[in-house]
PDB file of C-alpha atoms in Angstrom:
ATOM      1  CA  MET A   1      90.246 105.542 154.280  1.00 73.00           C
ATOM      2  CA  GLU A   2      93.291 106.046 152.083  1.00 81.00           C
ATOM      3  CA  LEU A   3      96.238 103.783 151.334  1.00 84.00           C
ATOM      4  CA  ARG A   4      98.523 106.077 153.340  1.00 85.00           C
ATOM      5  CA  HIS A   5      96.479 105.301 156.453  1.00 86.00           C
ATOM      6  CA  LEU A   6      97.168 101.595 155.949  1.00 90.00           C
ATOM      7  CA  ARG A   7     100.872 102.264 155.400  1.00 90.00           C
ATOM      8  CA  TYR A   8     101.033 104.411 158.542  1.00 90.00           C
ATOM      9  CA  PHE A   9      99.252 101.724 160.535  1.00 90.00           C
ATOM     10  CA  CYS A  10     101.547  98.917 159.299  1.00 92.00           C
ATOM     11  CA  VAL A  11     104.678 100.850 160.267  1.00 92.00           C
ATOM     12  CA  VAL A  12     103.287 101.625 163.736  1.00 91.00           C
ATOM     13  CA  ALA A  13     102.192  97.984 164.125  1.00 92.00           C
ATOM     14  CA  GLU A  14     105.705  96.849 163.288  1.00 91.00           C
ATOM     15  CA  GLU A  15     107.513  99.340 165.514  1.00 90.00           C
ATOM     16  CA  LEU A  16     104.940  99.471 168.349  1.00 90.00           C
ATOM     17  CA  ASN A  17     106.449 102.854 169.092  1.00 88.00           C
ATOM     18  CA  LEU A  18     105.068 106.093 167.684  1.00 88.00           C
ATOM     19  CA  THR A  19     108.382 107.946 167.883  1.00 88.00           C
ATOM     20  CA  CYS A  20     110.254 105.258 165.930  1.00 90.00           C
ATOM     21  CA  ALA A  21     107.383 104.895 163.440  1.00 89.00           C
ATOM     22  CA  ALA A  22     107.252 108.642 162.840  1.00 90.00           C
ATOM     23  CA  LYS A  23     110.986 108.686 162.199  1.00 89.00           C
ATOM     24  CA  ARG A  24     110.651 105.894 159.617  1.00 90.00           C
ATOM     25  CA  LEU A  25     107.795 107.749 157.929  1.00 89.00           C
ATOM     26  CA  HIS A  26     109.706 111.073 157.941  1.00 89.00           C
ATOM     27  CA  MET A  27     106.959 112.867 159.833  1.00 89.00           C
ATOM     28  CA  SER A  28     106.447 114.184 163.342  1.00 90.00           C
ATOM     29  CA  GLN A  29     104.727 112.146 166.020  1.00 88.00           C
ATOM     30  CA  PRO A  30     101.557 114.203 166.710  1.00 90.00           C
ATOM     31  CA  PRO A  31     100.199 114.030 163.122  1.00 88.00           C
ATOM     32  CA  LEU A  32     100.945 110.290 163.011  1.00 89.00           C
ATOM     33  CA  SER A  33      99.135 109.740 166.296  1.00 89.00           C
ATOM     34  CA  ARG A  34      96.113 111.658 164.939  1.00 90.00           C
ATOM     35  CA  GLN A  35      96.100 109.567 161.739  1.00 88.00           C
ATOM     36  CA  ILE A  36      96.071 106.327 163.744  1.00 90.00           C
ATOM     37  CA  LYS A  37      93.230 107.563 165.967  1.00 90.00           C
ATOM     38  CA  GLN A  38      91.248 108.592 162.884  1.00 88.00           C
ATOM     39  CA  LEU A  39      91.808 105.149 161.395  1.00 89.00           C
ATOM     40  CA  GLU A  40      90.542 103.474 164.569  1.00 89.00           C
ATOM     41  CA  GLN A  41      87.473 105.724 164.553  1.00 88.00           C
ATOM     42  CA  GLU A  42      86.738 104.872 160.938  1.00 88.00           C
ATOM     43  CA  VAL A  43      87.187 101.142 161.510  1.00 88.00           C
ATOM     44  CA  GLY A  44      85.167 101.374 164.700  1.00 89.00           C
ATOM     45  CA  VAL A  45      87.519  99.366 166.949  1.00 88.00           C
ATOM     46  CA  GLU A  46      90.694  99.951 168.922  1.00 90.00           C
ATOM     47  CA  LEU A  47      93.647  98.531 167.018  1.00 91.00           C
ATOM     48  CA  PHE A  48      96.213  99.233 169.749  1.00 91.00           C
ATOM     49  CA  GLU A  49      96.329  98.877 173.496  1.00 89.00           C
ATOM     50  CA  ARG A  50      98.061 101.928 174.953  1.00 88.00           C
ATOM     51  CA  SER A  51      99.907 101.837 178.259  1.00 85.00           C
ATOM     52  CA  SER A  52     102.899 103.381 179.960  1.00 79.00           C
ATOM     53  CA  ARG A  53     104.985 100.527 178.550  1.00 79.00           C
ATOM     54  CA  GLY A  54     104.043 101.436 174.982  1.00 80.00           C
ATOM     55  CA  LEU A  55     101.761 100.039 172.303  1.00 88.00           C
ATOM     56  CA  ARG A  56     100.467  96.537 171.771  1.00 90.00           C
ATOM     57  CA  LEU A  57      98.197  95.260 169.031  1.00 91.00           C
ATOM     58  CA  THR A  58      94.727  94.179 170.066  1.00 91.00           C
ATOM     59  CA  PRO A  59      93.338  90.932 168.577  1.00 90.00           C
ATOM     60  CA  SER A  60      91.439  93.141 166.113  1.00 90.00           C
ATOM     61  CA  GLY A  61      94.664  94.980 165.390  1.00 89.00           C
ATOM     62  CA  ILE A  62      96.510  91.740 164.625  1.00 91.00           C
ATOM     63  CA  PHE A  63      93.793  90.729 162.152  1.00 90.00           C
ATOM     64  CA  PHE A  64      93.735  94.227 160.608  1.00 91.00           C
ATOM     65  CA  GLN A  65      97.536  94.170 160.222  1.00 91.00           C
ATOM     66  CA  GLN A  66      97.439  90.876 158.315  1.00 88.00           C
ATOM     67  CA  ARG A  67      94.768  92.172 155.939  1.00 87.00           C
ATOM     68  CA  ALA A  68      96.405  95.576 155.529  1.00 89.00           C
ATOM     69  CA  LEU A  69      99.721  93.966 154.579  1.00 89.00           C
ATOM     70  CA  GLU A  70      97.948  91.791 151.994  1.00 85.00           C
ATOM     71  CA  ILE A  71      96.215  94.858 150.511  1.00 85.00           C
ATOM     72  CA  LEU A  72      99.415  96.891 150.330  1.00 86.00           C
ATOM     73  CA  GLU A  73     101.351  93.998 148.799  1.00 84.00           C
ATOM     74  CA  LYS A  74      98.640  93.511 146.203  1.00 80.00           C
ATOM     75  CA  VAL A  75      98.691  97.229 145.336  1.00 83.00           C
ATOM     76  CA  ASP A  76     102.486  97.205 144.996  1.00 83.00           C
ATOM     77  CA  VAL A  77     102.417  94.071 142.822  1.00 77.00           C
ATOM     78  CA  THR A  78      99.656  95.536 140.647  1.00 77.00           C
ATOM     79  CA  ILE A  79     101.634  98.726 140.088  1.00 80.00           C
ATOM     80  CA  ASP A  80     104.858  96.840 139.312  1.00 78.00           C
ATOM     81  CA  THR A  81     103.082  94.413 136.961  1.00 71.00           C
ATOM     82  CA  THR A  82     101.282  97.246 135.169  1.00 73.00           C
ATOM     83  CA  ARG A  83     104.554  99.069 134.619  1.00 74.00           C
ATOM     84  CA  HIS A  84     106.203  95.875 133.396  1.00 69.00           C
ATOM     85  CA  MET A  85     103.367  95.181 130.965  1.00 64.00           C
ATOM     86  CA  ALA A  86     103.498  98.735 129.669  1.00 67.00           C
ATOM     87  CA  ARG A  87     107.223  98.425 129.019  1.00 61.00           C
ATOM     88  CA  SER A  88     107.112  94.992 127.438  1.00 59.00           C
ATOM     89  CA  LYS A  89     103.636  95.218 125.833  1.00 63.00           C
ATOM     90  CA  ARG A  90     103.127  91.620 126.924  1.00 67.00           C
ATOM     91  CA  THR A  91     100.620  89.994 129.276  1.00 80.00           C
ATOM     92  CA  LEU A  92     102.245  88.493 132.359  1.00 84.00           C
ATOM     93  CA  PHE A  93     100.918  85.162 133.681  1.00 92.00           C
ATOM     94  CA  GLY A  94     102.393  83.960 136.970  1.00 93.00           C
ATOM     95  CA  ILE A  95     102.581  80.296 137.950  1.00 95.00           C
ATOM     96  CA  GLY A  96     103.672  79.007 141.360  1.00 94.00           C
ATOM     97  CA  PHE A  97     104.709  75.403 141.862  1.00 92.00           C
ATOM     98  CA  VAL A  98     106.232  72.946 144.313  1.00 88.00           C
ATOM     99  CA  PRO A  99     109.300  71.111 142.916  1.00 83.00           C
ATOM    100  CA  SER A 100     107.738  67.624 143.016  1.00 82.00           C
ATOM    101  CA  ILE A 101     105.017  68.815 140.596  1.00 84.00           C
ATOM    102  CA  PHE A 102     107.422  69.874 137.876  1.00 79.00           C
ATOM    103  CA  TYR A 103     108.008  66.452 136.329  1.00 79.00           C
ATOM    104  CA  GLY A 104     104.662  65.734 134.664  1.00 77.00           C
ATOM    105  CA  GLN A 105     102.049  67.843 132.902  1.00 80.00           C
ATOM    106  CA  ILE A 106     103.019  71.258 134.255  1.00 85.00           C
ATOM    107  CA  PRO A 107     106.101  71.759 132.018  1.00 87.00           C
ATOM    108  CA  MET A 108     103.850  70.959 129.027  1.00 88.00           C
ATOM    109  CA  LEU A 109     101.370  73.609 130.207  1.00 91.00           C
ATOM    110  CA  VAL A 110     104.181  76.166 130.426  1.00 91.00           C
ATOM    111  CA  ARG A 111     105.473  75.169 126.985  1.00 90.00           C
ATOM    112  CA  ASP A 112     102.027  75.617 125.390  1.00 91.00           C
ATOM    113  CA  LEU A 113     101.356  78.941 127.128  1.00 92.00           C
ATOM    114  CA  ARG A 114     104.704  80.276 125.929  1.00 89.00           C
ATOM    115  CA  GLN A 115     103.532  79.730 122.341  1.00 88.00           C
ATOM    116  CA  ILE A 116     100.749  82.310 122.781  1.00 88.00           C
ATOM    117  CA  GLU A 117     101.652  85.649 121.247  1.00 83.00           C
ATOM    118  CA  ASN A 118     102.435  88.542 123.615  1.00 83.00           C
ATOM    119  CA  VAL A 119     102.323  86.359 126.733  1.00 87.00           C
ATOM    120  CA  GLU A 120     105.156  86.212 129.261  1.00 85.00           C
ATOM    121  CA  ILE A 121     105.191  83.326 131.752  1.00 90.00           C
ATOM    122  CA  SER A 122     106.655  83.904 135.210  1.00 89.00           C
ATOM    123  CA  LEU A 123     107.555  80.752 137.188  1.00 91.00           C
ATOM    124  CA  THR A 124     108.113  80.842 140.951  1.00 91.00           C
ATOM    125  CA  GLU A 125     108.947  77.922 143.223  1.00 89.00           C
ATOM    126  CA  LEU A 126     106.609  78.219 146.218  1.00 90.00           C
ATOM    127  CA  THR A 127     105.124  75.929 148.832  1.00 87.00           C
ATOM    128  CA  THR A 128     101.352  75.467 148.618  1.00 88.00           C
ATOM    129  CA  ILE A 129     100.850  77.810 151.589  1.00 87.00           C
ATOM    130  CA  GLN A 130     103.102  80.416 149.954  1.00 90.00           C
ATOM    131  CA  GLN A 131     101.098  80.018 146.740  1.00 93.00           C
ATOM    132  CA  VAL A 132      97.894  80.931 148.576  1.00 92.00           C
ATOM    133  CA  GLN A 133      99.474  84.152 149.832  1.00 90.00           C
ATOM    134  CA  ALA A 134     100.943  84.898 146.391  1.00 92.00           C
ATOM    135  CA  LEU A 135      97.538  84.396 144.745  1.00 94.00           C
ATOM    136  CA  LYS A 136      95.855  86.744 147.191  1.00 90.00           C
ATOM    137  CA  ALA A 137      98.589  89.328 146.654  1.00 87.00           C
ATOM    138  CA  GLY A 138      98.374  88.997 142.860  1.00 88.00           C
ATOM    139  CA  ARG A 139     101.969  87.788 142.442  1.00 89.00           C
ATOM    140  CA  ILE A 140     100.814  84.629 140.656  1.00 94.00           C
ATOM    141  CA  ASP A 141      97.663  83.667 138.759  1.00 95.00           C
ATOM    142  CA  MET A 142      97.732  79.895 139.182  1.00 95.00           C
ATOM    143  CA  GLY A 143      99.454  77.617 141.668  1.00 95.00           C
ATOM    144  CA  PHE A 144     100.265  73.896 141.667  1.00 95.00           C
ATOM    145  CA  GLY A 145     100.874  72.012 144.887  1.00 92.00           C
ATOM    146  CA  ARG A 146      99.876  68.954 146.895  1.00 90.00           C
ATOM    147  CA  LEU A 147      98.178  70.361 149.997  1.00 89.00           C
ATOM    148  CA  ARG A 148      94.517  71.256 150.325  1.00 89.00           C
ATOM    149  CA  ILE A 149      94.197  74.659 152.007  1.00 89.00           C
ATOM    150  CA  ASP A 150      90.960  76.069 153.403  1.00 89.00           C
ATOM    151  CA  ASP A 151      90.927  79.758 152.467  1.00 92.00           C
ATOM    152  CA  PRO A 152      87.838  81.743 151.460  1.00 92.00           C
ATOM    153  CA  ASP A 153      89.768  83.732 148.853  1.00 92.00           C
ATOM    154  CA  VAL A 154      91.257  80.737 147.043  1.00 95.00           C
ATOM    155  CA  GLU A 155      89.588  77.892 145.154  1.00 95.00           C
ATOM    156  CA  GLN A 156      91.364  74.596 144.646  1.00 95.00           C
ATOM    157  CA  GLU A 157      90.829  71.845 142.109  1.00 94.00           C
ATOM    158  CA  ILE A 158      92.269  68.357 142.503  1.00 93.00           C
ATOM    159  CA  LEU A 159      93.497  67.499 139.017  1.00 93.00           C
ATOM    160  CA  PHE A 160      94.340  63.874 139.794  1.00 92.00           C
ATOM    161  CA  ASN A 161      95.834  61.677 142.493  1.00 92.00           C
ATOM    162  CA  GLU A 162      99.410  60.668 141.712  1.00 93.00           C
ATOM    163  CA  PRO A 163     100.705  57.317 143.029  1.00 94.00           C
ATOM    164  CA  PHE A 164     103.726  57.213 145.291  1.00 96.00           C
ATOM    165  CA  ILE A 165     106.645  54.998 144.322  1.00 96.00           C
ATOM    166  CA  ALA A 166     109.800  54.028 146.198  1.00 97.00           C
ATOM    167  CA  ALA A 167     113.260  55.192 145.134  1.00 96.00           C
ATOM    168  CA  LEU A 168     115.865  52.603 146.160  1.00 97.00           C
ATOM    169  CA  PRO A 169     119.642  52.374 145.831  1.00 96.00           C
ATOM    170  CA  SER A 170     120.629  50.064 142.969  1.00 94.00           C
ATOM    171  CA  GLY A 171     121.025  46.495 144.185  1.00 94.00           C
ATOM    172  CA  HIS A 172     118.668  47.029 147.130  1.00 96.00           C
ATOM    173  CA  PRO A 173     116.915  43.852 148.402  1.00 96.00           C
ATOM    174  CA  LEU A 174     113.524  45.304 147.364  1.00 97.00           C
ATOM    175  CA  GLU A 175     114.652  46.142 143.817  1.00 95.00           C
ATOM    176  CA  GLY A 176     112.367  44.483 141.261  1.00 94.00           C
ATOM    177  CA  THR A 177     109.570  43.907 143.809  1.00 96.00           C
ATOM    178  CA  THR A 178     106.339  45.722 144.656  1.00 97.00           C
ATOM    179  CA  PRO A 179     106.956  46.294 148.362  1.00 96.00           C
ATOM    180  CA  THR A 180     104.406  46.823 151.092  1.00 96.00           C
ATOM    181  CA  CYS A 181     104.742  49.689 153.564  1.00 96.00           C
ATOM    182  CA  GLU A 182     105.696  47.147 156.212  1.00 96.00           C
ATOM    183  CA  GLU A 183     108.616  46.008 154.056  1.00 97.00           C
ATOM    184  CA  LEU A 184     109.697  49.595 153.338  1.00 97.00           C
ATOM    185  CA  ALA A 185     109.562  50.518 157.030  1.00 96.00           C
ATOM    186  CA  ARG A 186     112.430  48.096 157.713  1.00 96.00           C
ATOM    187  CA  TYR A 187     114.883  50.396 155.914  1.00 97.00           C
ATOM    188  CA  PRO A 188     116.157  53.910 156.814  1.00 96.00           C
ATOM    189  CA  LEU A 189     114.012  56.637 155.248  1.00 97.00           C
ATOM    190  CA  ILE A 190     115.161  59.857 153.595  1.00 96.00           C
ATOM    191  CA  LEU A 191     112.507  62.534 154.062  1.00 93.00           C
ATOM    192  CA  PHE A 192     111.905  65.675 152.012  1.00 90.00           C
ATOM    193  CA  PRO A 193     111.326  68.544 152.160  1.00 85.00           C
ATOM    194  CA  ALA A 194     112.752  69.139 155.619  1.00 77.00           C
ATOM    195  CA  LYS A 195     111.078  72.563 155.756  1.00 80.00           C
ATOM    196  CA  PRO A 196     108.817  74.426 155.583  1.00 77.00           C
ATOM    197  CA  ARG A 197     106.067  72.185 156.903  1.00 76.00           C
ATOM    198  CA  PRO A 198     103.381  70.953 156.411  1.00 81.00           C
ATOM    199  CA  SER A 199     104.531  69.419 153.147  1.00 83.00           C
ATOM    200  CA  LEU A 200     105.003  66.213 151.173  1.00 88.00           C
ATOM    201  CA  ALA A 201     107.146  64.956 154.055  1.00 91.00           C
ATOM    202  CA  ASP A 202     104.104  64.906 156.331  1.00 91.00           C
ATOM    203  CA  MET A 203     102.125  62.963 153.710  1.00 91.00           C
ATOM    204  CA  VAL A 204     104.870  60.320 153.605  1.00 94.00           C
ATOM    205  CA  LEU A 205     105.004  60.047 157.389  1.00 94.00           C
ATOM    206  CA  GLY A 206     101.222  59.767 157.444  1.00 94.00           C
ATOM    207  CA  ILE A 207     101.352  56.768 155.075  1.00 94.00           C
ATOM    208  CA  PHE A 208     103.335  54.761 157.621  1.00 96.00           C
ATOM    209  CA  ARG A 209     101.588  56.183 160.678  1.00 94.00           C
ATOM    210  CA  ARG A 210      98.140  55.163 159.449  1.00 94.00           C
ATOM    211  CA  GLN A 211      99.351  51.581 159.248  1.00 93.00           C
ATOM    212  CA  GLY A 212     100.829  51.701 162.726  1.00 95.00           C
ATOM    213  CA  LEU A 213     104.384  51.534 161.395  1.00 95.00           C
ATOM    214  CA  LYS A 214     107.417  53.319 162.792  1.00 93.00           C
ATOM    215  CA  VAL A 215     110.177  54.462 160.455  1.00 94.00           C
ATOM    216  CA  GLU A 216     113.777  55.496 161.026  1.00 95.00           C
ATOM    217  CA  ILE A 217     114.413  58.892 159.434  1.00 95.00           C
ATOM    218  CA  ILE A 218     118.082  58.697 158.558  1.00 95.00           C
ATOM    219  CA  GLN A 219     118.314  62.056 156.747  1.00 94.00           C
ATOM    220  CA  GLU A 220     116.161  65.033 155.772  1.00 92.00           C
ATOM    221  CA  ALA A 221     116.644  67.032 152.575  1.00 91.00           C
ATOM    222  CA  ASN A 222     115.027  70.198 151.279  1.00 86.00           C
ATOM    223  CA  GLU A 223     114.933  69.217 147.604  1.00 86.00           C
ATOM    224  CA  VAL A 224     113.826  66.064 145.790  1.00 88.00           C
ATOM    225  CA  GLN A 225     117.087  66.088 143.804  1.00 88.00           C
ATOM    226  CA  THR A 226     119.091  66.091 147.015  1.00 91.00           C
ATOM    227  CA  ALA A 227     116.982  63.239 148.389  1.00 93.00           C
ATOM    228  CA  LEU A 228     117.626  61.204 145.224  1.00 93.00           C
ATOM    229  CA  SER A 229     121.368  61.836 145.485  1.00 94.00           C
ATOM    230  CA  LEU A 230     121.279  60.521 149.052  1.00 95.00           C
ATOM    231  CA  VAL A 231     119.421  57.423 147.853  1.00 95.00           C
ATOM    232  CA  ALA A 232     122.016  56.871 145.129  1.00 95.00           C
ATOM    233  CA  SER A 233     124.682  57.093 147.843  1.00 94.00           C
ATOM    234  CA  GLY A 234     123.068  54.134 149.604  1.00 94.00           C
ATOM    235  CA  ILE A 235     122.104  56.108 152.719  1.00 94.00           C
ATOM    236  CA  GLY A 236     118.461  55.083 152.615  1.00 96.00           C
ATOM    237  CA  ILE A 237     115.265  54.909 150.587  1.00 97.00           C
ATOM    238  CA  THR A 238     112.620  57.539 149.915  1.00 96.00           C
ATOM    239  CA  LEU A 239     109.062  57.796 148.622  1.00 96.00           C
ATOM    240  CA  VAL A 240     108.439  60.108 145.666  1.00 94.00           C
ATOM    241  CA  PRO A 241     105.474  60.926 143.410  1.00 93.00           C
ATOM    242  CA  GLU A 242     105.326  58.681 140.349  1.00 92.00           C
ATOM    243  CA  GLU A 243     106.378  61.311 137.798  1.00 88.00           C
ATOM    244  CA  VAL A 244     109.724  61.754 139.544  1.00 89.00           C
ATOM    245  CA  LYS A 245     110.802  58.457 137.948  1.00 88.00           C
ATOM    246  CA  ARG A 246     111.329  60.505 134.770  1.00 82.00           C
ATOM    247  CA  VAL A 247     114.526  61.650 136.490  1.00 75.00           C
ATOM    248  CA  GLN A 248     116.890  58.879 135.454  1.00 78.00           C
ATOM    249  CA  ARG A 249     119.798  58.771 137.881  1.00 82.00           C
ATOM    250  CA  ASP A 250     122.671  56.301 138.085  1.00 89.00           C
ATOM    251  CA  GLY A 251     122.459  54.264 141.247  1.00 93.00           C
ATOM    252  CA  ILE A 252     118.675  54.548 141.675  1.00 95.00           C
ATOM    253  CA  SER A 253     115.917  52.030 141.040  1.00 95.00           C
ATOM    254  CA  TYR A 254     112.224  52.969 141.177  1.00 96.00           C
ATOM    255  CA  VAL A 255     109.585  50.428 142.235  1.00 96.00           C
ATOM    256  CA  ALA A 256     105.795  50.664 142.428  1.00 96.00           C
ATOM    257  CA  LEU A 257     104.133  50.049 145.786  1.00 97.00           C
ATOM    258  CA  ALA A 258     101.930  47.059 146.494  1.00 96.00           C
ATOM    259  CA  ASP A 259      99.152  49.371 147.715  1.00 94.00           C
ATOM    260  CA  LYS A 260      98.003  51.354 144.656  1.00 92.00           C
ATOM    261  CA  THR A 261      95.750  53.570 146.796  1.00 93.00           C
ATOM    262  CA  ILE A 262      98.773  55.361 148.294  1.00 95.00           C
ATOM    263  CA  THR A 263      98.667  58.592 146.330  1.00 95.00           C
ATOM    264  CA  SER A 264      99.265  62.324 146.570  1.00 92.00           C
ATOM    265  CA  PRO A 265      96.829  64.886 145.129  1.00 92.00           C
ATOM    266  CA  VAL A 266      97.968  67.304 142.446  1.00 92.00           C
ATOM    267  CA  VAL A 267      96.130  70.512 143.300  1.00 94.00           C
ATOM    268  CA  CYS A 268      95.584  73.609 141.166  1.00 95.00           C
ATOM    269  CA  SER A 269      94.845  76.823 143.071  1.00 96.00           C
ATOM    270  CA  ARG A 270      93.268  80.015 141.710  1.00 95.00           C
ATOM    271  CA  ARG A 271      91.726  83.171 143.136  1.00 94.00           C
ATOM    272  CA  ARG A 272      88.109  82.570 144.112  1.00 94.00           C
ATOM    273  CA  GLY A 273      85.337  84.667 142.579  1.00 91.00           C
ATOM    274  CA  GLU A 274      87.557  86.382 140.000  1.00 90.00           C
ATOM    275  CA  LYS A 275      86.227  86.574 136.446  1.00 92.00           C
ATOM    276  CA  PRO A 276      88.660  84.501 134.365  1.00 92.00           C
ATOM    277  CA  SER A 277      90.666  86.415 131.793  1.00 91.00           C
ATOM    278  CA  PRO A 278      90.922  85.020 128.247  1.00 91.00           C
ATOM    279  CA  LEU A 279      94.455  83.894 129.126  1.00 92.00           C
ATOM    280  CA  MET A 280      93.233  82.108 132.266  1.00 94.00           C
ATOM    281  CA  ASN A 281      90.536  80.357 130.204  1.00 94.00           C
ATOM    282  CA  GLU A 282      93.187  79.268 127.720  1.00 93.00           C
ATOM    283  CA  ALA A 283      95.451  77.996 130.501  1.00 94.00           C
ATOM    284  CA  THR A 284      92.566  76.055 132.058  1.00 94.00           C
ATOM    285  CA  THR A 285      91.660  74.502 128.701  1.00 94.00           C
ATOM    286  CA  ILE A 286      95.254  73.404 128.074  1.00 92.00           C
ATOM    287  CA  LEU A 287      95.552  72.041 131.608  1.00 92.00           C
ATOM    288  CA  HIS A 288      92.363  69.968 131.420  1.00 91.00           C
ATOM    289  CA  LYS A 289      93.430  68.578 128.039  1.00 91.00           C
ATOM    290  CA  LEU A 290      96.739  67.465 129.555  1.00 89.00           C
ATOM    291  CA  VAL A 291      94.956  65.859 132.516  1.00 89.00           C
ATOM    292  CA  ASP A 292      92.528  64.078 130.151  1.00 89.00           C
ATOM    293  CA  ASP A 293      95.491  62.768 128.155  1.00 86.00           C
ATOM    294  CA  ARG A 294      96.927  61.339 131.357  1.00 84.00           C
ATOM    295  CA  PHE A 295      93.690  59.550 132.254  1.00 83.00           C
ATOM    296  CA  MET A 296      93.330  58.198 128.697  1.00 81.00           C
ATOM    297  CA  GLY A 297      96.890  56.896 128.641  1.00 77.00           C
ATOM    298  CA  ARG A 298      97.974  59.310 125.912  1.00 73.00           C
ATOM    299  CA  TYR A 299     100.545  60.942 128.173  1.00 66.00           C
ATOM    300  CA  PRO A 300     104.020  59.725 127.175  1.00 57.00           C
TER     301      PRO A 300
END
């Protein structure tokens, strides 16, 4: 099996029409049809159902398409990265992150990695689910999120559990208190991110749901900064991870929750089974030192 067979298959799977697929591939239809049949024979299963109405992917074909796209993306990324490294003579290290992570230790990790000679750090804002796909495709080397994902190709490490706090408009009745969830549920809630889901928003909703509390969602925002601006405008309150309090905004007061067990995991994701490079070992060492500093109270 050659890469061209996978590319042919992916185009046919997208078009579900051999004539249109052949046109896109700048080839005639009979050779393309033969290539697809040969691929099915080599795989040992039918990837398409053929009828007078055209082509349709079989369940095996749907699975094969997903894997083929991942393989082709990884090949393309590998080629692009290799060319980039050859031009720059620097090692590229990709990090994916969700916005709510980028207020604590992660910026310090990036700062320390940037001090290493001939290393270029690439930062990409991605949801945890997008990070898993990016890891498998080779677009990033390490991801930081809050969701635990079950994927055989990705290993995840919970670095620590970060407490939630409430962000309130200045002068709010709960300002200066340590409110319970029951007290918070009496006020309109600003939820973020609105999409994609699942996300931190679902964690927040779960906090109230597990206590049998209903909340009024007054507004949804896609970014934590937008949510904080809405809070400052007096529209409602929101729950944020503790490190977000480093964002000092006029019109906002942060308060700790009465229940200290209400937390969100900070999760580091890597490719499973891959021999760590020297740079990955260095990144892991720096990261664990930063996490230890947090636990020991040395984190400013």
